[in-house]
């Protein structure tokens, strides 16, 4: 799986793995315009903060590529309109907004007419895909130093190749440690309601022959108490000065890790950091109640039960032992000092 | 639902609600012998520690009732054999062992021949069902004092009528508070893997018009941090001097409650207490991996993924604000002093 590309620019299309069909079918879909990309982000054909960041950038590239305008200014106006649609696809992941911003900045700073700007935008999106893979390999290198031979690592949701362009964020240190010859194993939470752990993380790790054991989300505390976990590593959707926004359930993992003296790490590229924000303004996405009331199209609850379905939660940074980034491992009290290093 | 009987002795049969078919169908099953009762406990036709305690006692009553032996000693030997089968149905709930023991004790202390002993055993099982309902109403009364008008209460798994003969343990204070005119609302966790919260708690509370909102297990910390929870109340399968064994996920709820200064209560009848044990010897049941890999008969994971499925976890008693029992509310540091009060 570490050579697979989750999102890729192929002959003027955006090619993605359709993650809603995993683990049953491994299927690519080709998206032809930015509206299809926005829809793919919204319905979670593509998910994972770094992957949707690059997908959004590629959506911008599709908009640029499809434009027939001759005027530079009009092209940029079109790109701004596309940016607005893409930004509205999901609210929490910092990377999505970052992906759109970086492309817009490139458009604005490119000298030339519409043609040159469009070409630069397409190039920018492709570079961002490549940079994501490079960043993840760096995260892998820095993170692998923190893992010891024989460690069992608890992780949440999916933070692997499928959550990025390739290689992963929280799974990157595990991949790199294994390449270094360390025998590390993974405990994956199933991650309700969308079951990214049960469907995607197990799929990736089984494919790569990395030992994995699946548990329900509620068993996190018990496996930690039983001494089955030496480290916990999760990804992130947005990291502010005070909070980590990540898949709902992350905060409980951090609390259980603290109570059991287990180091809890967050692995994310700098594009996930939003250090101008303290965190109280982070918008936590609420998704459809059907994600909880139905599984595989079948209703599991009584009809008419009210549901609350926040997709993310907020973990205070004090519970994080270190942030594993492509620029090094940063302690929570070092976030502010490293704000300019992590600015993207 | 508070007038429904989950387990009942009806004309020489044990009648149970088949909880595996809820919320789709409300169906009773009639069990004719103790082996059927043991199977019903094992496959969770009946579940909930107090309910399986009474079910086990009624299994003993079926064994006594069916016996054709004339000898008192032989009847007791038959009862001991039935007890052994029933004890092996599930390992964690204290009440199961208690149910069997109380009946055996009654058999041994009844004066007379096989006929008198059998009659006493049947009577004992019926009395235990009635006592369970009375105990739960007391739990409701004591617990309701702890709840304030407008409180939203987080609960886990199912601890209502369906987990007991009737009225419930952790849901009893909520029922009683509502009867007193307090407007209390419930947040129910879905409780993977068996979804007792999503299937049973919502069913009960909707039936009784008690406001309920369903969340995934991972959202517990987030709803607490958001100020949506004023109290947490759970049931228990076994309470020792140091630990509460309860449905997996309970420990995370207790940790999140502590971190957010929310009182965390455990509601259970004295038959759940096992204060001769410190807790390190409690057997935590591991159930089939299929409970996690499949939902409603459909596979949700890749084929061949290793699974770890502990059904319960252990919460240190220090995290419990109070134990709500039919004999009053007891603080964790009062457990030892009240050991004889809670002895059954």
JSON list of C-alpha atoms in Angstrom, two decimals, chain B residues 71-269:
[
{"chain": "B", "resi": 71, "resn": "UNK", "atom": "CA", "xyz": [-34.67, -38.66, 47.04]},
{"chain": "B", "resi": 72, "resn": "UNK", "atom": "CA", "xyz": [-33.83, -35.31, 48.55]},
{"chain": "B", "resi": 73, "resn": "UNK", "atom": "CA", "xyz": [-30.09, -35.98, 48.25]},
{"chain": "B", "resi": 74, "resn": "UNK", "atom": "CA", "xyz": [-30.34, -36.97, 44.60]},
{"chain": "B", "resi": 75, "resn": "UNK", "atom": "CA", "xyz": [-32.37, -33.87, 43.81]},
{"chain": "B", "resi": 76, "resn": "UNK", "atom": "CA", "xyz": [-29.71, -31.68, 45.40]},
{"chain": "B", "resi": 77, "resn": "UNK", "atom": "CA", "xyz": [-27.06, -33.51, 43.36]},
{"chain": "B", "resi": 78, "resn": "UNK", "atom": "CA", "xyz": [-29.08, -32.82, 40.21]},
{"chain": "B", "resi": 79, "resn": "UNK", "atom": "CA", "xyz": [-29.37, -29.18, 41.19]},
{"chain": "B", "resi": 80, "resn": "UNK", "atom": "CA", "xyz": [-25.62, -28.99, 41.69]},
{"chain": "B", "resi": 81, "resn": "UNK", "atom": "CA", "xyz": [-25.09, -30.40, 38.19]},
{"chain": "B", "resi": 82, "resn": "UNK", "atom": "CA", "xyz": [-27.49, -27.82, 36.74]},
{"chain": "B", "resi": 83, "resn": "UNK", "atom": "CA", "xyz": [-25.72, -25.11, 38.73]},
{"chain": "B", "resi": 84, "resn": "UNK", "atom": "CA", "xyz": [-22.43, -26.08, 37.12]},
{"chain": "B", "resi": 85, "resn": "UNK", "atom": "CA", "xyz": [-23.85, -25.78, 33.60]},
{"chain": "B", "resi": 86, "resn": "UNK", "atom": "CA", "xyz": [-25.45, -22.44, 34.38]},
{"chain": "B", "resi": 87, "resn": "UNK", "atom": "CA", "xyz": [-22.27, -21.08, 35.99]},
{"chain": "B", "resi": 88, "resn": "UNK", "atom": "CA", "xyz": [-20.34, -21.87, 32.84]},
{"chain": "B", "resi": 89, "resn": "UNK", "atom": "CA", "xyz": [-22.65, -19.81, 30.61]},
{"chain": "B", "resi": 90, "resn": "UNK", "atom": "CA", "xyz": [-20.90, -16.47, 31.23]},
{"chain": "B", "resi": 91, "resn": "UNK", "atom": "CA", "xyz": [-17.96, -15.71, 33.54]},
{"chain": "B", "resi": 92, "resn": "UNK", "atom": "CA", "xyz": [-18.06, -12.07, 34.64]},
{"chain": "B", "resi": 93, "resn": "UNK", "atom": "CA", "xyz": [-21.40, -11.11, 36.16]},
{"chain": "B", "resi": 94, "resn": "UNK", "atom": "CA", "xyz": [-21.44, -11.71, 39.90]},
{"chain": "B", "resi": 95, "resn": "UNK", "atom": "CA", "xyz": [-25.24, -11.98, 39.86]},
{"chain": "B", "resi": 96, "resn": "UNK", "atom": "CA", "xyz": [-25.18, -15.17, 37.81]},
{"chain": "B", "resi": 97, "resn": "UNK", "atom": "CA", "xyz": [-23.17, -17.00, 40.46]},
{"chain": "B", "resi": 98, "resn": "UNK", "atom": "CA", "xyz": [-25.22, -15.37, 43.19]},
{"chain": "B", "resi": 99, "resn": "UNK", "atom": "CA", "xyz": [-28.49, -16.53, 41.57]},
{"chain": "B", "resi": 100, "resn": "UNK", "atom": "CA", "xyz": [-27.33, -20.11, 41.48]},
{"chain": "B", "resi": 101, "resn": "UNK", "atom": "CA", "xyz": [-25.90, -20.00, 45.02]},
{"chain": "B", "resi": 102, "resn": "UNK", "atom": "CA", "xyz": [-28.99, -18.56, 46.65]},
{"chain": "B", "resi": 103, "resn": "UNK", "atom": "CA", "xyz": [-31.15, -21.29, 45.13]},
{"chain": "B", "resi": 104, "resn": "UNK", "atom": "CA", "xyz": [-28.74, -24.03, 46.16]},
{"chain": "B", "resi": 105, "resn": "UNK", "atom": "CA", "xyz": [-28.68, -22.65, 49.70]},
{"chain": "B", "resi": 106, "resn": "UNK", "atom": "CA", "xyz": [-32.48, -22.65, 49.81]},
{"chain": "B", "resi": 107, "resn": "UNK", "atom": "CA", "xyz": [-32.54, -26.27, 48.61]},
{"chain": "B", "resi": 108, "resn": "UNK", "atom": "CA", "xyz": [-30.05, -27.33, 51.26]},
{"chain": "B", "resi": 109, "resn": "UNK", "atom": "CA", "xyz": [-31.86, -25.58, 54.08]},
{"chain": "B", "resi": 110, "resn": "UNK", "atom": "CA", "xyz": [-35.36, -26.69, 53.19]},
{"chain": "B", "resi": 111, "resn": "UNK", "atom": "CA", "xyz": [-36.71, -29.36, 55.50]},
{"chain": "B", "resi": 112, "resn": "UNK", "atom": "CA", "xyz": [-38.49, -32.27, 53.83]},
{"chain": "B", "resi": 113, "resn": "UNK", "atom": "CA", "xyz": [-38.21, -34.60, 50.87]},
{"chain": "B", "resi": 114, "resn": "UNK", "atom": "CA", "xyz": [-37.53, -33.98, 47.19]},
{"chain": "B", "resi": 115, "resn": "UNK", "atom": "CA", "xyz": [-41.00, -32.61, 46.64]},
{"chain": "B", "resi": 116, "resn": "UNK", "atom": "CA", "xyz": [-40.71, -29.98, 49.35]},
{"chain": "B", "resi": 117, "resn": "UNK", "atom": "CA", "xyz": [-37.21, -29.02, 48.22]},
{"chain": "B", "resi": 118, "resn": "UNK", "atom": "CA", "xyz": [-38.33, -28.67, 44.58]},
{"chain": "B", "resi": 119, "resn": "UNK", "atom": "CA", "xyz": [-41.30, -26.55, 45.60]},
{"chain": "B", "resi": 120, "resn": "UNK", "atom": "CA", "xyz": [-39.04, -24.33, 47.73]},
{"chain": "B", "resi": 121, "resn": "UNK", "atom": "CA", "xyz": [-36.60, -23.87, 44.86]},
{"chain": "B", "resi": 122, "resn": "UNK", "atom": "CA", "xyz": [-39.35, -22.78, 42.47]},
{"chain": "B", "resi": 123, "resn": "UNK", "atom": "CA", "xyz": [-40.68, -20.41, 45.08]},
{"chain": "B", "resi": 124, "resn": "UNK", "atom": "CA", "xyz": [-37.20, -19.03, 45.74]},
{"chain": "B", "resi": 125, "resn": "UNK", "atom": "CA", "xyz": [-36.65, -18.20, 42.06]},
{"chain": "B", "resi": 126, "resn": "UNK", "atom": "CA", "xyz": [-39.98, -16.42, 41.88]},
{"chain": "B", "resi": 127, "resn": "UNK", "atom": "CA", "xyz": [-39.20, -14.46, 45.05]},
{"chain": "B", "resi": 128, "resn": "UNK", "atom": "CA", "xyz": [-35.86, -13.39, 43.61]},
{"chain": "B", "resi": 129, "resn": "UNK", "atom": "CA", "xyz": [-37.60, -11.98, 40.55]},
{"chain": "B", "resi": 130, "resn": "UNK", "atom": "CA", "xyz": [-39.91, -9.99, 42.79]},
{"chain": "B", "resi": 131, "resn": "UNK", "atom": "CA", "xyz": [-37.03, -8.85, 45.02]},
{"chain": "B", "resi": 132, "resn": "UNK", "atom": "CA", "xyz": [-35.13, -7.65, 41.98]},
{"chain": "B", "resi": 133, "resn": "UNK", "atom": "CA", "xyz": [-37.97, -5.31, 41.04]},
{"chain": "B", "resi": 134, "resn": "UNK", "atom": "CA", "xyz": [-38.23, -4.06, 44.63]},
{"chain": "B", "resi": 135, "resn": "UNK", "atom": "CA", "xyz": [-34.47, -3.48, 44.82]},
{"chain": "B", "resi": 136, "resn": "UNK", "atom": "CA", "xyz": [-34.54, -1.54, 41.57]},
{"chain": "B", "resi": 137, "resn": "UNK", "atom": "CA", "xyz": [-37.30, 0.71, 42.82]},
{"chain": "B", "resi": 138, "resn": "UNK", "atom": "CA", "xyz": [-35.20, 1.43, 45.90]},
{"chain": "B", "resi": 139, "resn": "UNK", "atom": "CA", "xyz": [-32.19, 2.16, 43.67]},
{"chain": "B", "resi": 140, "resn": "UNK", "atom": "CA", "xyz": [-34.46, 4.51, 41.78]},
{"chain": "B", "resi": 141, "resn": "UNK", "atom": "CA", "xyz": [-35.51, 6.32, 44.95]},
{"chain": "B", "resi": 142, "resn": "UNK", "atom": "CA", "xyz": [-32.00, 6.72, 46.34]},
{"chain": "B", "resi": 143, "resn": "UNK", "atom": "CA", "xyz": [-30.56, 7.66, 42.96]},
{"chain": "B", "resi": 144, "resn": "UNK", "atom": "CA", "xyz": [-33.26, 10.17, 42.05]},
{"chain": "B", "resi": 145, "resn": "UNK", "atom": "CA", "xyz": [-32.11, 12.38, 44.96]},
{"chain": "B", "resi": 146, "resn": "UNK", "atom": "CA", "xyz": [-28.78, 12.78, 43.19]},
{"chain": "B", "resi": 147, "resn": "UNK", "atom": "CA", "xyz": [-30.36, 14.14, 40.01]},
{"chain": "B", "resi": 148, "resn": "UNK", "atom": "CA", "xyz": [-31.45, 17.73, 39.51]},
{"chain": "B", "resi": 149, "resn": "UNK", "atom": "CA", "xyz": [-34.17, 19.17, 37.36]},
{"chain": "B", "resi": 150, "resn": "UNK", "atom": "CA", "xyz": [-32.80, 19.76, 33.85]},
{"chain": "B", "resi": 151, "resn": "UNK", "atom": "CA", "xyz": [-29.88, 17.33, 34.19]},
{"chain": "B", "resi": 152, "resn": "UNK", "atom": "CA", "xyz": [-28.69, 15.42, 31.17]},
{"chain": "B", "resi": 153, "resn": "UNK", "atom": "CA", "xyz": [-27.42, 12.00, 32.26]},
{"chain": "B", "resi": 154, "resn": "UNK", "atom": "CA", "xyz": [-24.95, 9.94, 30.28]},
{"chain": "B", "resi": 155, "resn": "UNK", "atom": "CA", "xyz": [-25.36, 6.17, 30.47]},
{"chain": "B", "resi": 156, "resn": "UNK", "atom": "CA", "xyz": [-23.72, 3.18, 28.83]},
{"chain": "B", "resi": 157, "resn": "UNK", "atom": "CA", "xyz": [-24.98, -0.15, 27.53]},
{"chain": "B", "resi": 158, "resn": "UNK", "atom": "CA", "xyz": [-28.49, -1.08, 28.71]},
{"chain": "B", "resi": 159, "resn": "UNK", "atom": "CA", "xyz": [-29.26, -0.97, 32.38]},
{"chain": "B", "resi": 160, "resn": "UNK", "atom": "CA", "xyz": [-33.03, -0.64, 32.22]},
{"chain": "B", "resi": 161, "resn": "UNK", "atom": "CA", "xyz": [-35.98, -2.96, 32.45]},
{"chain": "B", "resi": 162, "resn": "UNK", "atom": "CA", "xyz": [-34.33, -5.20, 29.86]},
{"chain": "B", "resi": 163, "resn": "UNK", "atom": "CA", "xyz": [-31.19, -5.63, 32.01]},
{"chain": "B", "resi": 164, "resn": "UNK", "atom": "CA", "xyz": [-33.18, -6.59, 35.07]},
{"chain": "B", "resi": 165, "resn": "UNK", "atom": "CA", "xyz": [-36.53, -8.21, 35.78]},
{"chain": "B", "resi": 166, "resn": "UNK", "atom": "CA", "xyz": [-38.02, -4.72, 35.52]},
{"chain": "B", "resi": 167, "resn": "UNK", "atom": "CA", "xyz": [-37.35, -1.01, 36.16]},
{"chain": "B", "resi": 168, "resn": "UNK", "atom": "CA", "xyz": [-33.58, -1.19, 35.74]},
{"chain": "B", "resi": 169, "resn": "UNK", "atom": "CA", "xyz": [-30.46, -0.26, 37.69]},
{"chain": "B", "resi": 170, "resn": "UNK", "atom": "CA", "xyz": [-28.74, 2.81, 36.19]},
{"chain": "B", "resi": 171, "resn": "UNK", "atom": "CA", "xyz": [-32.00, 3.79, 34.47]},
{"chain": "B", "resi": 172, "resn": "UNK", "atom": "CA", "xyz": [-33.98, 3.43, 37.72]},
{"chain": "B", "resi": 173, "resn": "UNK", "atom": "CA", "xyz": [-32.89, 6.81, 39.19]},
{"chain": "B", "resi": 174, "resn": "UNK", "atom": "CA", "xyz": [-33.83, 8.43, 35.88]},
{"chain": "B", "resi": 175, "resn": "UNK", "atom": "CA", "xyz": [-37.30, 6.82, 35.91]},
{"chain": "B", "resi": 176, "resn": "UNK", "atom": "CA", "xyz": [-37.82, 7.79, 39.55]},
{"chain": "B", "resi": 177, "resn": "UNK", "atom": "CA", "xyz": [-36.59, 11.37, 39.03]},
{"chain": "B", "resi": 178, "resn": "UNK", "atom": "CA", "xyz": [-39.06, 11.76, 36.17]},
{"chain": "B", "resi": 179, "resn": "UNK", "atom": "CA", "xyz": [-41.87, 10.40, 38.36]},
{"chain": "B", "resi": 180, "resn": "UNK", "atom": "CA", "xyz": [-40.91, 13.09, 40.87]},
{"chain": "B", "resi": 181, "resn": "UNK", "atom": "CA", "xyz": [-41.41, 15.70, 38.18]},
{"chain": "B", "resi": 182, "resn": "UNK", "atom": "CA", "xyz": [-37.75, 16.42, 37.42]},
{"chain": "B", "resi": 183, "resn": "UNK", "atom": "CA", "xyz": [-37.07, 16.99, 33.74]},
{"chain": "B", "resi": 184, "resn": "UNK", "atom": "CA", "xyz": [-34.05, 14.78, 33.15]},
{"chain": "B", "resi": 185, "resn": "UNK", "atom": "CA", "xyz": [-32.75, 13.66, 29.77]},
{"chain": "B", "resi": 186, "resn": "UNK", "atom": "CA", "xyz": [-30.47, 10.82, 28.75]},
{"chain": "B", "resi": 187, "resn": "UNK", "atom": "CA", "xyz": [-27.47, 10.54, 26.48]},
{"chain": "B", "resi": 188, "resn": "UNK", "atom": "CA", "xyz": [-27.08, 6.86, 25.55]},
{"chain": "B", "resi": 189, "resn": "UNK", "atom": "CA", "xyz": [-23.88, 5.43, 24.09]},
{"chain": "B", "resi": 190, "resn": "UNK", "atom": "CA", "xyz": [-24.44, 2.91, 21.32]},
{"chain": "B", "resi": 191, "resn": "UNK", "atom": "CA", "xyz": [-22.17, 0.37, 23.11]},
{"chain": "B", "resi": 192, "resn": "UNK", "atom": "CA", "xyz": [-20.27, -1.58, 20.55]},
{"chain": "B", "resi": 193, "resn": "UNK", "atom": "CA", "xyz": [-20.00, -4.35, 19.69]},
{"chain": "B", "resi": 194, "resn": "UNK", "atom": "CA", "xyz": [-23.44, -5.62, 20.68]},
{"chain": "B", "resi": 195, "resn": "UNK", "atom": "CA", "xyz": [-25.12, -2.21, 20.43]},
{"chain": "B", "resi": 196, "resn": "UNK", "atom": "CA", "xyz": [-27.18, -2.59, 23.61]},
{"chain": "B", "resi": 197, "resn": "UNK", "atom": "CA", "xyz": [-27.38, 1.19, 23.90]},
{"chain": "B", "resi": 198, "resn": "UNK", "atom": "CA", "xyz": [-28.43, 1.75, 20.29]},
{"chain": "B", "resi": 199, "resn": "UNK", "atom": "CA", "xyz": [-30.85, -1.19, 20.22]},
{"chain": "B", "resi": 200, "resn": "UNK", "atom": "CA", "xyz": [-32.21, -1.57, 23.74]},
{"chain": "B", "resi": 201, "resn": "UNK", "atom": "CA", "xyz": [-31.75, 1.62, 25.78]},
{"chain": "B", "resi": 202, "resn": "UNK", "atom": "CA", "xyz": [-33.17, 3.83, 23.04]},
{"chain": "B", "resi": 203, "resn": "UNK", "atom": "CA", "xyz": [-36.04, 1.34, 22.60]},
{"chain": "B", "resi": 204, "resn": "UNK", "atom": "CA", "xyz": [-36.89, 1.41, 26.30]},
{"chain": "B", "resi": 205, "resn": "UNK", "atom": "CA", "xyz": [-36.61, 5.15, 26.70]},
{"chain": "B", "resi": 206, "resn": "UNK", "atom": "CA", "xyz": [-38.57, 5.95, 23.53]},
{"chain": "B", "resi": 207, "resn": "UNK", "atom": "CA", "xyz": [-41.29, 3.54, 24.73]},
{"chain": "B", "resi": 208, "resn": "UNK", "atom": "CA", "xyz": [-41.45, 5.37, 28.03]},
{"chain": "B", "resi": 209, "resn": "UNK", "atom": "CA", "xyz": [-41.23, 8.83, 26.43]},
{"chain": "B", "resi": 210, "resn": "UNK", "atom": "CA", "xyz": [-38.01, 9.66, 28.31]},
{"chain": "B", "resi": 211, "resn": "UNK", "atom": "CA", "xyz": [-35.90, 12.04, 26.18]},
{"chain": "B", "resi": 212, "resn": "UNK", "atom": "CA", "xyz": [-32.84, 10.28, 24.82]},
{"chain": "B", "resi": 213, "resn": "UNK", "atom": "CA", "xyz": [-30.02, 11.17, 22.41]},
{"chain": "B", "resi": 214, "resn": "UNK", "atom": "CA", "xyz": [-27.81, 8.46, 20.93]},
{"chain": "B", "resi": 215, "resn": "UNK", "atom": "CA", "xyz": [-24.06, 8.94, 20.45]},
{"chain": "B", "resi": 216, "resn": "UNK", "atom": "CA", "xyz": [-21.19, 6.67, 19.45]},
{"chain": "B", "resi": 217, "resn": "UNK", "atom": "CA", "xyz": [-18.95, 5.43, 22.27]},
{"chain": "B", "resi": 218, "resn": "UNK", "atom": "CA", "xyz": [-16.09, 7.64, 21.08]},
{"chain": "B", "resi": 219, "resn": "UNK", "atom": "CA", "xyz": [-18.14, 10.82, 21.56]},
{"chain": "B", "resi": 220, "resn": "UNK", "atom": "CA", "xyz": [-18.38, 10.48, 25.36]},
{"chain": "B", "resi": 221, "resn": "UNK", "atom": "CA", "xyz": [-15.45, 12.78, 26.05]},
{"chain": "B", "resi": 222, "resn": "UNK", "atom": "CA", "xyz": [-16.59, 15.41, 23.59]},
{"chain": "B", "resi": 223, "resn": "UNK", "atom": "CA", "xyz": [-20.15, 15.69, 24.93]},
{"chain": "B", "resi": 224, "resn": "UNK", "atom": "CA", "xyz": [-18.75, 15.97, 28.45]},
{"chain": "B", "resi": 225, "resn": "UNK", "atom": "CA", "xyz": [-16.29, 18.70, 27.45]},
{"chain": "B", "resi": 226, "resn": "UNK", "atom": "CA", "xyz": [-19.11, 20.56, 25.71]},
{"chain": "B", "resi": 227, "resn": "UNK", "atom": "CA", "xyz": [-21.02, 20.77, 28.99]},
{"chain": "B", "resi": 228, "resn": "UNK", "atom": "CA", "xyz": [-23.81, 18.51, 27.74]},
{"chain": "B", "resi": 229, "resn": "UNK", "atom": "CA", "xyz": [-23.57, 16.05, 30.65]},
{"chain": "B", "resi": 230, "resn": "UNK", "atom": "CA", "xyz": [-24.25, 16.78, 34.33]},
{"chain": "B", "resi": 231, "resn": "UNK", "atom": "CA", "xyz": [-24.04, 13.21, 35.72]},
{"chain": "B", "resi": 232, "resn": "UNK", "atom": "CA", "xyz": [-22.98, 9.81, 34.44]},
{"chain": "B", "resi": 233, "resn": "UNK", "atom": "CA", "xyz": [-24.62, 6.63, 35.74]},
{"chain": "B", "resi": 234, "resn": "UNK", "atom": "CA", "xyz": [-23.72, 3.10, 34.67]},
{"chain": "B", "resi": 235, "resn": "UNK", "atom": "CA", "xyz": [-24.60, -0.37, 35.92]},
{"chain": "B", "resi": 236, "resn": "UNK", "atom": "CA", "xyz": [-22.16, -3.08, 36.94]},
{"chain": "B", "resi": 237, "resn": "UNK", "atom": "CA", "xyz": [-21.54, -6.76, 36.41]},
{"chain": "B", "resi": 238, "resn": "UNK", "atom": "CA", "xyz": [-19.34, -7.21, 39.47]},
{"chain": "B", "resi": 239, "resn": "UNK", "atom": "CA", "xyz": [-18.11, -4.82, 42.11]},
{"chain": "B", "resi": 240, "resn": "UNK", "atom": "CA", "xyz": [-15.05, -5.79, 44.11]},
{"chain": "B", "resi": 241, "resn": "UNK", "atom": "CA", "xyz": [-13.15, -3.83, 46.75]},
{"chain": "B", "resi": 242, "resn": "UNK", "atom": "CA", "xyz": [-10.98, -2.15, 44.10]},
{"chain": "B", "resi": 243, "resn": "UNK", "atom": "CA", "xyz": [-12.75, -2.40, 40.74]},
{"chain": "B", "resi": 244, "resn": "UNK", "atom": "CA", "xyz": [-16.07, -2.18, 38.96]},
{"chain": "B", "resi": 245, "resn": "UNK", "atom": "CA", "xyz": [-16.36, -4.73, 36.16]},
{"chain": "B", "resi": 246, "resn": "UNK", "atom": "CA", "xyz": [-18.87, -3.40, 33.66]},
{"chain": "B", "resi": 247, "resn": "UNK", "atom": "CA", "xyz": [-19.47, -3.26, 29.91]},
{"chain": "B", "resi": 248, "resn": "UNK", "atom": "CA", "xyz": [-16.31, -2.42, 28.01]},
{"chain": "B", "resi": 249, "resn": "UNK", "atom": "CA", "xyz": [-16.07, 1.36, 27.64]},
{"chain": "B", "resi": 250, "resn": "UNK", "atom": "CA", "xyz": [-17.10, 2.12, 31.22]},
{"chain": "B", "resi": 251, "resn": "UNK", "atom": "CA", "xyz": [-13.55, 2.92, 32.30]},
{"chain": "B", "resi": 252, "resn": "UNK", "atom": "CA", "xyz": [-13.22, 5.56, 29.56]},
{"chain": "B", "resi": 253, "resn": "UNK", "atom": "CA", "xyz": [-16.48, 7.15, 30.70]},
{"chain": "B", "resi": 254, "resn": "UNK", "atom": "CA", "xyz": [-15.18, 7.27, 34.27]},
{"chain": "B", "resi": 255, "resn": "UNK", "atom": "CA", "xyz": [-11.91, 8.88, 33.15]},
{"chain": "B", "resi": 256, "resn": "UNK", "atom": "CA", "xyz": [-13.70, 11.48, 31.01]},
{"chain": "B", "resi": 257, "resn": "UNK", "atom": "CA", "xyz": [-16.09, 12.23, 33.87]},
{"chain": "B", "resi": 258, "resn": "UNK", "atom": "CA", "xyz": [-13.16, 12.78, 36.23]},
{"chain": "B", "resi": 259, "resn": "UNK", "atom": "CA", "xyz": [-11.35, 15.05, 33.76]},
{"chain": "B", "resi": 260, "resn": "UNK", "atom": "CA", "xyz": [-14.52, 17.13, 33.33]},
{"chain": "B", "resi": 261, "resn": "UNK", "atom": "CA", "xyz": [-15.60, 17.20, 37.01]},
{"chain": "B", "resi": 262, "resn": "UNK", "atom": "CA", "xyz": [-18.79, 15.25, 36.35]},
{"chain": "B", "resi": 263, "resn": "UNK", "atom": "CA", "xyz": [-20.05, 12.91, 39.10]},
{"chain": "B", "resi": 264, "resn": "UNK", "atom": "CA", "xyz": [-19.82, 9.28, 37.96]},
{"chain": "B", "resi": 265, "resn": "UNK", "atom": "CA", "xyz": [-22.18, 6.84, 39.70]},
{"chain": "B", "resi": 266, "resn": "UNK", "atom": "CA", "xyz": [-22.56, 3.07, 39.59]},
{"chain": "B", "resi": 267, "resn": "UNK", "atom": "CA", "xyz": [-26.06, 1.69, 40.22]},
{"chain": "B", "resi": 268, "resn": "UNK", "atom": "CA", "xyz": [-26.35, -1.96, 41.21]},
{"chain": "B", "resi": 269, "resn": "UNK", "atom": "CA", "xyz": [-28.20, -4.20, 43.65]}
]
